Structures are given as C-alpha cells and as structure tokens.
mmCIF file of C-alpha atoms and ligand atoms in Angstrom:
data_model
loop_
_atom_site.group_PDB
_atom_site.id
_atom_site.type_symbol
_atom_site.label_atom_id
_atom_site.label_comp_id
_atom_site.label_asym_id
_atom_site.label_seq_id
_atom_site.Cartn_x
_atom_site.Cartn_y
_atom_site.Cartn_z
ATOM 1 C CA UNK A 235 -84.812 63.153 -103.680
ATOM 2 C CA UNK A 236 -86.801 59.770 -105.689
ATOM 3 C CA UNK A 237 -89.222 60.845 -108.802
ATOM 4 C CA UNK A 238 -92.130 60.326 -106.519
ATOM 5 C CA UNK A 239 -91.608 63.106 -104.055
ATOM 6 C CA UNK A 240 -90.690 65.702 -106.793
ATOM 7 C CA UNK A 241 -93.636 63.995 -109.232
ATOM 8 C CA UNK A 242 -96.182 64.579 -106.617
ATOM 9 C CA UNK A 243 -95.142 68.265 -105.518
ATOM 10 C CA UNK A 244 -95.304 69.508 -108.847
ATOM 11 C CA UNK A 245 -98.429 68.085 -109.440
ATOM 12 C CA UNK A 246 -100.421 69.705 -106.038
ATOM 13 C CA UNK A 247 -98.232 72.996 -107.087
ATOM 14 C CA UNK A 248 -99.916 72.839 -110.684
ATOM 15 C CA UNK A 249 -103.280 71.670 -108.643
ATOM 16 C CA UNK A 250 -103.481 68.298 -110.313
ATOM 17 C CA UNK A 251 -104.361 67.195 -107.095
ATOM 18 C CA UNK A 252 -106.467 69.728 -104.946
ATOM 19 C CA UNK A 253 -107.729 69.729 -101.975
ATOM 20 C CA UNK A 254 -106.519 69.736 -98.835
ATOM 21 C CA UNK A 255 -107.020 65.423 -98.042
ATOM 22 C CA UNK A 256 -106.440 64.953 -101.719
ATOM 23 C CA UNK A 257 -103.169 66.732 -100.973
ATOM 24 C CA UNK A 258 -102.285 64.462 -97.834
ATOM 25 C CA UNK A 259 -103.667 61.313 -99.256
ATOM 26 C CA UNK A 260 -101.192 61.992 -102.201
ATOM 27 C CA UNK A 261 -98.458 62.973 -99.525
ATOM 28 C CA UNK A 262 -98.523 59.961 -98.159
ATOM 29 C CA UNK A 263 -98.719 57.500 -100.872
ATOM 30 C CA UNK A 264 -95.712 59.372 -102.434
ATOM 31 C CA UNK A 265 -93.372 59.143 -99.031
ATOM 32 C CA UNK A 266 -94.748 55.652 -98.622
ATOM 33 C CA UNK A 267 -93.643 54.550 -101.689
ATOM 34 C CA UNK A 268 -90.555 57.086 -101.608
ATOM 35 C CA UNK A 269 -89.666 54.515 -98.537
ATOM 36 C CA UNK A 270 -89.624 51.546 -99.635
ATOM 37 C CA UNK A 271 -87.414 52.467 -102.744
ATOM 38 C CA UNK A 272 -84.534 53.762 -100.148
ATOM 39 C CA UNK A 273 -80.979 53.004 -100.998
ATOM 40 C CA UNK A 274 -80.271 54.125 -97.154
ATOM 41 C CA UNK A 275 -77.804 52.101 -95.214
ATOM 42 C CA UNK A 276 -78.900 53.075 -91.129
ATOM 43 C CA UNK A 277 -81.172 55.555 -89.469
ATOM 44 C CA UNK A 278 -79.695 58.489 -89.303
ATOM 45 C CA UNK A 279 -79.420 58.224 -93.460
ATOM 46 C CA UNK A 280 -82.986 57.268 -93.654
ATOM 47 C CA UNK A 281 -84.351 59.588 -91.303
ATOM 48 C CA UNK A 282 -82.912 62.303 -93.698
ATOM 49 C CA UNK A 283 -83.889 61.047 -96.406
ATOM 50 C CA UNK A 284 -87.839 61.248 -95.151
ATOM 51 C CA UNK A 285 -87.174 64.553 -93.654
ATOM 52 C CA UNK A 286 -86.095 66.182 -96.750
ATOM 53 C CA UNK A 287 -89.265 64.295 -98.735
ATOM 54 C CA UNK A 288 -91.175 66.229 -95.753
ATOM 55 C CA UNK A 289 -89.528 69.570 -96.524
ATOM 56 C CA UNK A 290 -90.217 69.814 -100.660
ATOM 57 C CA UNK A 291 -93.928 68.053 -100.606
ATOM 58 C CA UNK A 292 -94.892 70.258 -97.389
ATOM 59 C CA UNK A 293 -93.624 73.762 -99.841
ATOM 60 C CA UNK A 294 -95.511 72.308 -102.455
ATOM 61 C CA UNK A 295 -98.262 74.157 -100.710
ATOM 62 C CA UNK A 296 -98.060 76.060 -97.890
ATOM 63 C CA UNK A 297 -101.436 76.257 -96.565
ATOM 64 C CA UNK A 298 -102.076 72.460 -95.441
ATOM 65 C CA UNK A 299 -100.851 71.882 -92.195
ATOM 66 C CA UNK A 300 -103.627 67.931 -92.821
ATOM 67 C CA UNK A 301 -100.218 67.082 -94.912
ATOM 68 C CA UNK A 302 -97.899 68.773 -92.760
ATOM 69 C CA UNK A 303 -99.137 66.596 -89.196
ATOM 70 C CA UNK A 304 -99.612 63.142 -90.698
ATOM 71 C CA UNK A 305 -96.005 63.766 -92.944
ATOM 72 C CA UNK A 306 -94.430 65.531 -88.807
ATOM 73 C CA UNK A 307 -96.145 62.763 -87.217
ATOM 74 C CA UNK A 308 -94.541 59.753 -89.442
ATOM 75 C CA UNK A 309 -90.965 61.366 -89.229
ATOM 76 C CA UNK A 310 -91.494 61.368 -85.468
ATOM 77 C CA UNK A 311 -92.477 57.811 -85.813
ATOM 78 C CA UNK A 312 -89.245 57.159 -87.049
ATOM 79 C CA UNK A 313 -87.357 59.479 -85.153
ATOM 80 C CA UNK A 314 -88.296 57.498 -81.892
ATOM 81 C CA UNK A 315 -88.304 53.929 -83.254
ATOM 82 C CA UNK A 316 -85.743 51.757 -81.808
ATOM 83 C CA UNK A 317 -85.525 50.505 -84.585
ATOM 84 C CA UNK A 318 -82.311 50.621 -86.754
ATOM 85 C CA UNK A 319 -82.136 48.359 -89.644
ATOM 86 C CA UNK A 320 -83.861 50.618 -92.310
ATOM 87 C CA UNK A 321 -85.421 48.231 -93.805
ATOM 88 C CA UNK A 322 -87.680 48.252 -90.316
ATOM 89 C CA UNK A 323 -87.928 51.692 -90.330
ATOM 90 C CA UNK A 324 -89.523 51.232 -93.767
ATOM 91 C CA UNK A 325 -92.531 49.003 -92.558
ATOM 92 C CA UNK A 326 -92.454 51.101 -89.899
ATOM 93 C CA UNK A 327 -93.301 53.656 -92.201
ATOM 94 C CA UNK A 328 -95.961 51.892 -94.091
ATOM 95 C CA UNK A 329 -97.669 51.096 -91.321
ATOM 96 C CA UNK A 330 -98.548 54.087 -90.095
ATOM 97 C CA UNK A 331 -98.912 55.657 -93.863
ATOM 98 C CA UNK A 332 -101.497 53.016 -93.961
ATOM 99 C CA UNK A 333 -103.145 53.725 -90.624
ATOM 100 C CA UNK A 334 -103.307 57.275 -91.756
ATOM 101 C CA UNK A 335 -105.169 56.768 -95.365
ATOM 102 C CA UNK A 336 -108.068 54.317 -93.077
ATOM 103 C CA UNK A 337 -108.343 57.147 -90.414
ATOM 104 C CA UNK A 338 -108.761 59.987 -93.380
ATOM 105 C CA UNK A 339 -111.391 57.794 -95.109
ATOM 106 C CA UNK A 340 -112.981 56.951 -91.949
ATOM 107 C CA UNK A 341 -113.475 60.407 -90.517
ATOM 108 C CA UNK A 342 -114.751 61.643 -94.135
ATOM 109 C CA UNK A 343 -117.983 58.780 -93.460
ATOM 110 C CA UNK A 344 -118.195 59.800 -90.412
ATOM 111 C CA UNK A 345 -118.035 63.491 -91.747
ATOM 112 C CA UNK A 346 -120.494 63.045 -94.327
ATOM 113 C CA UNK A 347 -123.386 60.894 -91.951
ATOM 114 C CA UNK A 348 -123.036 63.248 -89.400
ATOM 115 C CA UNK A 349 -123.257 66.426 -91.949
ATOM 116 C CA UNK A 350 -126.280 64.820 -94.007
ATOM 117 C CA UNK A 351 -128.652 64.779 -90.927
ATOM 118 C CA UNK A 352 -128.357 68.445 -91.250
ATOM 119 C CA UNK A 353 -129.715 68.253 -94.976
ATOM 120 C CA UNK A 354 -133.508 69.100 -94.793
ATOM 121 C CA UNK A 355 -136.471 67.486 -97.859
ATOM 122 C CA UNK A 356 -136.208 70.741 -100.370
ATOM 123 C CA UNK A 357 -133.459 72.663 -98.951
ATOM 124 C CA UNK A 358 -130.859 74.557 -101.005
ATOM 125 C CA UNK A 359 -127.617 74.211 -100.226
ATOM 126 C CA UNK A 360 -124.676 76.848 -101.103
ATOM 127 C CA UNK A 361 -121.196 75.846 -101.582
ATOM 128 C CA UNK A 362 -117.679 77.548 -102.282
ATOM 129 C CA UNK A 363 -114.651 75.796 -104.340
ATOM 130 C CA UNK A 364 -114.579 72.285 -104.467
ATOM 131 C CA UNK A 365 -113.893 70.157 -101.004
ATOM 132 C CA UNK A 366 -113.908 66.273 -100.987
ATOM 133 C CA UNK A 367 -115.809 65.836 -97.560
ATOM 134 C CA UNK A 368 -118.132 68.680 -98.259
ATOM 135 C CA UNK A 369 -119.137 66.305 -101.309
ATOM 136 C CA UNK A 370 -119.009 63.351 -99.582
ATOM 137 C CA UNK A 371 -121.771 64.736 -97.469
ATOM 138 C CA UNK A 372 -123.980 66.129 -100.222
ATOM 139 C CA UNK A 373 -123.782 62.250 -101.387
ATOM 140 C CA UNK A 374 -124.767 60.810 -98.550
ATOM 141 C CA UNK A 375 -128.546 62.589 -98.306
ATOM 142 C CA UNK A 376 -128.411 61.777 -101.674
ATOM 143 C CA UNK A 377 -128.051 58.155 -100.416
ATOM 144 C CA UNK A 378 -130.664 58.754 -97.304
ATOM 145 C CA UNK A 379 -133.195 59.593 -100.345
ATOM 146 C CA UNK A 380 -133.063 62.673 -99.346
ATOM 147 C CA UNK A 381 -134.245 65.615 -102.639
ATOM 148 C CA UNK A 382 -132.000 68.786 -102.223
ATOM 149 C CA UNK A 383 -130.519 71.087 -104.090
ATOM 150 C CA UNK A 384 -127.058 72.337 -104.583
ATOM 151 C CA UNK A 385 -125.430 76.006 -105.946
ATOM 152 C CA UNK A 386 -122.397 76.432 -106.777
ATOM 153 C CA UNK A 387 -120.086 79.093 -107.027
ATOM 154 C CA UNK A 388 -117.756 79.147 -110.237
ATOM 155 C CA UNK A 389 -115.188 79.530 -107.546
ATOM 156 C CA UNK A 390 -112.072 82.159 -109.792
ATOM 157 C CA UNK A 391 -109.720 81.968 -111.117
ATOM 158 C CA UNK A 392 -109.223 78.235 -111.599
ATOM 159 C CA UNK A 393 -113.228 77.286 -111.137
ATOM 160 C CA UNK A 394 -112.495 74.634 -109.123
ATOM 161 C CA UNK A 395 -116.961 75.193 -108.103
ATOM 162 C CA UNK A 396 -116.692 73.343 -111.988
ATOM 163 C CA UNK A 397 -115.353 70.292 -110.440
ATOM 164 C CA UNK A 398 -118.022 70.004 -107.802
ATOM 165 C CA UNK A 399 -121.202 70.866 -109.907
ATOM 166 C CA UNK A 400 -119.575 68.008 -112.290
ATOM 167 C CA UNK A 401 -119.447 65.670 -109.726
ATOM 168 C CA UNK A 402 -122.815 66.655 -107.692
ATOM 169 C CA UNK A 403 -124.492 66.174 -111.338
ATOM 170 C CA UNK A 404 -123.173 62.606 -111.719
ATOM 171 C CA UNK A 405 -124.153 62.084 -107.940
ATOM 172 C CA UNK A 406 -127.441 62.609 -109.441
ATOM 173 C CA UNK A 407 -128.497 66.354 -107.491
ATOM 174 C CA UNK A 408 -129.964 69.061 -109.015
ATOM 175 C CA UNK A 409 -127.265 71.436 -108.899
ATOM 176 C CA UNK A 410 -126.722 75.649 -110.467
ATOM 177 C CA UNK A 411 -123.465 77.372 -111.074
ATOM 178 C CA UNK A 412 -123.325 80.540 -110.735
ATOM 179 C CA UNK A 413 -120.262 83.873 -110.483
ATOM 180 C CA UNK A 414 -119.347 83.979 -107.297
ATOM 181 C CA UNK A 415 -120.264 88.239 -107.376
ATOM 182 C CA UNK A 416 -124.139 86.284 -107.550
ATOM 183 C CA UNK A 417 -123.866 85.302 -104.434
ATOM 184 C CA UNK A 418 -125.760 88.173 -102.302
ATOM 185 C CA UNK A 419 -127.947 87.928 -104.749
ATOM 186 C CA UNK A 420 -128.931 83.846 -104.318
ATOM 187 C CA UNK A 421 -128.356 83.850 -100.594
ATOM 188 C CA UNK A 422 -131.724 84.525 -99.234
ATOM 189 C CA UNK A 423 -133.223 81.446 -100.831
ATOM 190 C CA UNK A 424 -130.085 78.933 -99.500
ATOM 191 C CA UNK A 425 -131.078 77.238 -96.684
ATOM 192 C CA UNK A 426 -127.297 76.581 -95.471
ATOM 193 C CA UNK A 427 -124.500 77.293 -96.504
ATOM 194 C CA UNK A 428 -121.593 74.644 -96.767
ATOM 195 C CA UNK A 429 -117.701 74.665 -96.686
ATOM 196 C CA UNK A 430 -114.464 72.759 -96.411
ATOM 197 C CA UNK A 431 -111.381 73.857 -94.378
ATOM 198 C CA UNK A 432 -107.650 73.985 -95.593
ATOM 199 C CA UNK A 433 -106.540 74.977 -91.879
ATOM 200 C CA UNK A 434 -108.329 75.650 -88.659
ATOM 201 C CA UNK A 435 -106.219 77.560 -85.772
ATOM 202 C CA UNK A 436 -106.775 77.831 -82.170
ATOM 203 C CA UNK A 437 -108.873 80.210 -81.966
ATOM 204 C CA UNK A 438 -111.668 77.928 -83.882
ATOM 205 C CA UNK A 439 -110.865 80.510 -86.974
ATOM 206 C CA UNK A 440 -110.963 78.199 -90.295
ATOM 207 C CA UNK A 441 -108.635 78.887 -93.738
ATOM 208 C CA UNK A 442 -110.429 78.208 -96.981
ATOM 209 C CA UNK A 443 -110.307 79.198 -100.540
ATOM 210 C CA UNK A 444 -110.331 82.751 -101.263
ATOM 211 C CA UNK A 445 -114.469 83.885 -101.197
ATOM 212 C CA UNK A 446 -115.186 81.587 -98.384
ATOM 213 C CA UNK A 447 -115.037 85.000 -95.512
ATOM 214 C CA UNK A 448 -117.489 87.132 -98.566
ATOM 215 C CA UNK A 449 -119.584 84.217 -98.138
ATOM 216 C CA UNK A 450 -119.843 83.445 -94.298
ATOM 217 C CA UNK A 451 -120.153 87.976 -94.607
ATOM 218 C CA UNK A 452 -122.938 87.509 -96.274
ATOM 219 C CA UNK A 453 -124.662 84.598 -94.825
ATOM 220 C CA UNK A 454 -123.940 86.228 -91.727
ATOM 221 C CA UNK A 455 -126.099 88.986 -92.714
ATOM 222 C CA UNK A 456 -129.013 87.256 -94.285
ATOM 223 C CA UNK A 457 -129.425 84.863 -90.569
ATOM 224 C CA UNK A 458 -128.164 81.890 -93.574
ATOM 225 C CA UNK A 459 -126.230 79.248 -90.430
ATOM 226 C CA UNK A 460 -122.765 78.447 -92.270
ATOM 227 C CA UNK A 461 -121.105 75.163 -91.559
ATOM 228 C CA UNK A 462 -117.506 73.945 -91.932
ATOM 229 C CA UNK A 463 -117.112 70.401 -93.427
ATOM 230 C CA UNK A 464 -113.687 69.974 -91.778
ATOM 231 C CA UNK A 465 -111.912 66.626 -90.701
ATOM 232 C CA UNK A 466 -110.105 67.439 -86.958
ATOM 233 C CA UNK A 467 -105.956 66.806 -88.466
ATOM 234 C CA UNK A 468 -106.188 70.127 -90.306
ATOM 235 C CA UNK A 469 -105.732 71.912 -87.296
ATOM 236 C CA UNK A 470 -102.306 73.892 -87.765
ATOM 237 C CA UNK A 471 -100.355 73.249 -83.614
ATOM 238 C CA UNK A 472 -97.829 76.005 -84.630
ATOM 239 C CA UNK A 473 -101.251 78.861 -84.333
ATOM 240 C CA UNK A 474 -101.456 77.975 -80.604
ATOM 241 C CA UNK A 475 -98.219 79.514 -80.347
ATOM 242 C CA UNK A 476 -98.978 82.758 -81.856
ATOM 243 C CA UNK A 477 -97.937 82.105 -85.342
ATOM 244 C CA UNK A 478 -99.885 83.079 -88.181
ATOM 245 C CA UNK A 479 -101.205 80.612 -91.215
ATOM 246 C CA UNK A 480 -99.213 80.859 -93.967
ATOM 247 C CA UNK A 481 -101.358 81.994 -97.162
ATOM 248 C CA UNK A 482 -100.558 81.101 -100.482
ATOM 249 C CA UNK A 483 -99.933 83.571 -103.811
ATOM 250 C CA UNK A 484 -99.875 82.220 -106.540
ATOM 251 C CA UNK A 485 -99.491 83.353 -110.447
ATOM 252 C CA UNK A 486 -101.778 85.958 -111.377
ATOM 253 C CA UNK A 487 -101.967 84.293 -114.595
ATOM 254 C CA UNK A 488 -103.729 82.433 -113.351
ATOM 255 C CA UNK A 489 -106.187 86.090 -113.446
ATOM 256 C CA UNK A 490 -104.891 87.247 -116.517
ATOM 257 C CA UNK A 491 -102.925 85.313 -119.085
ATOM 258 C CA UNK A 492 -101.785 87.854 -121.182
ATOM 259 C CA UNK A 493 -102.632 91.391 -118.803
ATOM 260 C CA UNK A 494 -101.131 93.962 -120.026
ATOM 261 C CA UNK A 495 -97.557 95.399 -118.717
ATOM 262 C CA UNK A 496 -97.663 97.259 -115.848
ATOM 263 C CA UNK A 497 -100.196 95.828 -114.324
ATOM 264 C CA UNK A 498 -99.957 94.539 -110.459
ATOM 265 C CA UNK A 499 -102.263 91.296 -110.166
ATOM 266 C CA UNK A 500 -102.671 90.363 -106.411
ATOM 267 C CA UNK A 501 -103.532 86.258 -106.063
ATOM 268 C CA UNK A 502 -104.065 85.099 -102.399
ATOM 269 C CA UNK A 503 -105.987 81.749 -103.212
ATOM 270 C CA UNK A 504 -107.336 81.211 -99.210
ATOM 271 C CA UNK A 505 -108.240 83.610 -96.532
ATOM 272 C CA UNK A 506 -109.094 83.412 -93.183
ATOM 273 C CA UNK A 507 -113.029 83.138 -91.775
ATOM 274 C CA UNK A 508 -113.427 84.421 -88.418
ATOM 275 C CA UNK A 509 -115.530 81.246 -86.179
ATOM 276 C CA UNK A 510 -117.504 84.098 -85.631
ATOM 277 C CA UNK A 511 -119.631 83.659 -88.355
ATOM 278 C CA UNK A 512 -119.692 79.826 -88.209
ATOM 279 C CA UNK A 513 -122.730 78.215 -86.793
ATOM 280 C CA UNK A 514 -120.620 74.944 -86.714
ATOM 281 C CA UNK A 515 -117.454 72.757 -87.525
ATOM 282 C CA UNK A 516 -119.057 69.580 -88.993
ATOM 283 C CA UNK A 517 -116.252 67.524 -88.215
ATOM 284 C CA UNK A 518 -115.250 63.760 -87.123
ATOM 285 C CA UNK A 519 -116.756 64.198 -83.365
ATOM 286 C CA UNK A 520 -120.288 65.432 -84.518
ATOM 287 C CA UNK A 521 -120.928 68.610 -85.153
ATOM 288 C CA UNK A 522 -118.896 71.339 -82.803
ATOM 289 C CA UNK A 523 -118.748 74.847 -82.368
ATOM 290 C CA UNK A 524 -115.613 76.538 -83.702
ATOM 291 C CA UNK A 525 -113.771 77.964 -79.569
ATOM 292 C CA UNK A 526 -113.932 74.572 -78.405
ATOM 293 C CA UNK A 527 -111.623 72.894 -80.919
ATOM 294 C CA UNK A 528 -108.452 73.205 -79.081
ATOM 295 C CA UNK A 529 -110.671 71.587 -76.423
ATOM 296 C CA UNK A 530 -111.150 68.650 -78.671
ATOM 297 C CA UNK A 531 -108.419 68.631 -81.110
ATOM 298 C CA UNK A 532 -105.914 68.104 -77.921
ATOM 299 C CA UNK A 533 -108.099 64.695 -76.561
ATOM 300 C CA UNK A 534 -108.759 63.589 -80.010
ATOM 301 C CA UNK A 535 -105.167 64.079 -81.447
ATOM 302 C CA UNK A 536 -103.040 64.711 -78.448
ATOM 303 C CA UNK A 537 -99.953 64.108 -80.277
ATOM 304 C CA UNK A 538 -100.419 67.086 -82.861
ATOM 305 C CA UNK A 539 -98.929 69.665 -80.269
ATOM 306 C CA UNK A 540 -96.344 67.982 -79.170
HETATM 307 C C1 RUB B 747 -109.141 74.172 -101.909
HETATM 308 C C2 RUB B 747 -110.686 73.993 -100.818
HETATM 309 C C3 RUB B 747 -111.167 73.553 -100.592
HETATM 310 C C4 RUB B 747 -110.546 72.243 -98.001
HETATM 311 C C5 RUB B 747 -111.014 71.351 -98.334
HETATM 312 O O1 RUB B 747 -108.961 74.245 -102.670
HETATM 313 O O2 RUB B 747 -110.091 75.645 -100.667
HETATM 314 O O3 RUB B 747 -112.459 73.980 -99.722
HETATM 315 O O4 RUB B 747 -109.549 72.120 -99.676
HETATM 316 O O5 RUB B 747 -111.373 70.029 -99.484
HETATM 317 P P1 RUB B 747 -107.847 74.148 -104.416
HETATM 318 P P2 RUB B 747 -111.284 68.692 -98.893
HETATM 319 O O6 RUB B 747 -108.612 73.849 -104.610
HETATM 320 O O7 RUB B 747 -106.815 75.289 -103.805
HETATM 321 O O8 RUB B 747 -106.593 73.248 -103.254
HETATM 322 O O9 RUB B 747 -112.536 69.369 -98.213
HETATM 323 O O10 RUB B 747 -111.381 67.732 -100.323
HETATM 324 O O11 RUB B 747 -109.711 68.467 -97.987
#
C-alpha cells in the first residue's frame, strides 16, 4: 500500500487530523494521490488497490461515516464505470474526489450562512470539542458584525476545546474556556448550545464527542436550545438496517499517562445524543428537525443508501 494511505491513516488515528470534515477531506486527498501513483495494469487490480486503501482509511477511526460514505461512492464510480484502462479510472477518481472536496466546502459555507442567522447580538453560545462546522458558523456571525460571546468546554482528555478557543480568539470573538464539569454551573446564562457531529443515525440521533449528551441533558433541564451543525453526508446508512454506529474507544493513556498498575480505564470518545434533546440540525438544507433527517438525506443524496 502506498505511503500516502498509511501516513494519512496514521495522522487520522493520532488525531493530527481531527474532526469529521477534516478527516474525510484528508482521506479524499489521499485516495486521489494514491490513484494517481497506481501501478495497476487493469481495472480489477485498480479496484482491489482502491478497496484496500479504503479499508485502511476507514479503520483509522471507526465513528466517521462521512469518510466512509465518500470513499464508498468513489469505489462505486470505479466499479460502475465502463472505462477499463487504469489511466481513465484515475481521472474518474480525480474528478469525483475534487467534486466531493468542493461539495464539502460548499456545504460548510451554506451551514455557516444558515447557522449565523441564529446568532443574536449579546448572546452567549456554548460549544463542546472542536468542530470546523461550528467554528465556521461563529466566524461568519462575527463577519456579519454580530457582537456575541462563546464559551468552550476544555473537552477532556485531549482538550480539543482549546483548539476551538484559539481559533475563535484569532477571529476576534470573545471566548471563555471552562472545565467540562462546569457546564451546569453556566448553563442558565447560555442562549444556545451549538455542537458538531460525527454521525447522524436513521432515527435522527447524533453521535459526537464524549460529553455531548451530558451537555444536551443539562441544556434540556435548563430549557436552553441545543443545536447540531452537520453536513448531511455524516448520515450513517447502515443504521437504517438496524446496525449501531460503532463507538471508538481509545487508549487509556490519553486519560492518565502514568496510572497505577491494575486500574481499569475506559476511554470512549464519542456517544449518542438522542433526538429528543436536539432543537434542530443545522445542515446544508436548512435548520431541520432531527426526525426528518432520513427523508431529507434520501431526497438529497439518494445514492447514500444504495
Ligand atoms: C471531533 C468532534 C467534532 C465532529 C464534527 O472529535 O467530535 O465535533 O467531528 O467536526 P475528534 P466537523 O477531535 O475526536 O475528531 O464539524 O469539523 O466535521
């Protein structure tokens, strides 16, 4: 397998690339480069190579349907193509990869525009973890001249909240950071919660960084609106057929490096937030109720369930 696939998978596994959109973007760029350097002599060999690359990338992080959906779609385009020559297949991979990259960028811009309309002057927004979709909404709101504040959780154990805080500060947004366990303390002064998503299930539940559902519960108790900003391609089609989205569990050392011998450490990194706690999913189609997600995905991306 070419170095670019192994290196990209390793960067994703180590979280040098983090967040669902960045993970999918890195994977798309990797398969495109991989295809360009392919030495396959016929279509079968080319496809075998692609499937192997897809498997390595998909395994790098389990809870990333956006990456899986896009790679599966590229594989499908190779498979269904009437072209047989590897050089022709390379250009198919290139054009569909570029189209997906453009599409992801466009969706982020659309979500930024729609989401920023929810930001009111003087409001305080709480976010958890680091989501490029969330920060694009907040940056757009700032560009529109809206004066608001953001409160970020640290997001233990790997402190992705600090990435969010830095980005927002650089954008000139007034930013406060709190420990994860201080969410209840501040919730009554929050106007709305805004988080990203790694996966959306057929029931309209979302999967995001561990701690998200606690924030959602606290928001629910305080009657604070809770929004999720997500590209619809994070929908996991296998959940329609009853499968559960796999939840990645990482090394306990991320929580406690020199922990005493014999201690049991659990480190799930994502969790499900039920749709009952979600006011709306801010996606490229607008602000949608979570229960209508399957219908909207089917209409917009019918190929996703193929
Ligand atoms: C990141 C995380 C983000 C989503 C959405 O977790 O949970 O909220 O991936 O991100 P990790 P985006 O740091 O473990 O990857 O909006 O950028 O797709």
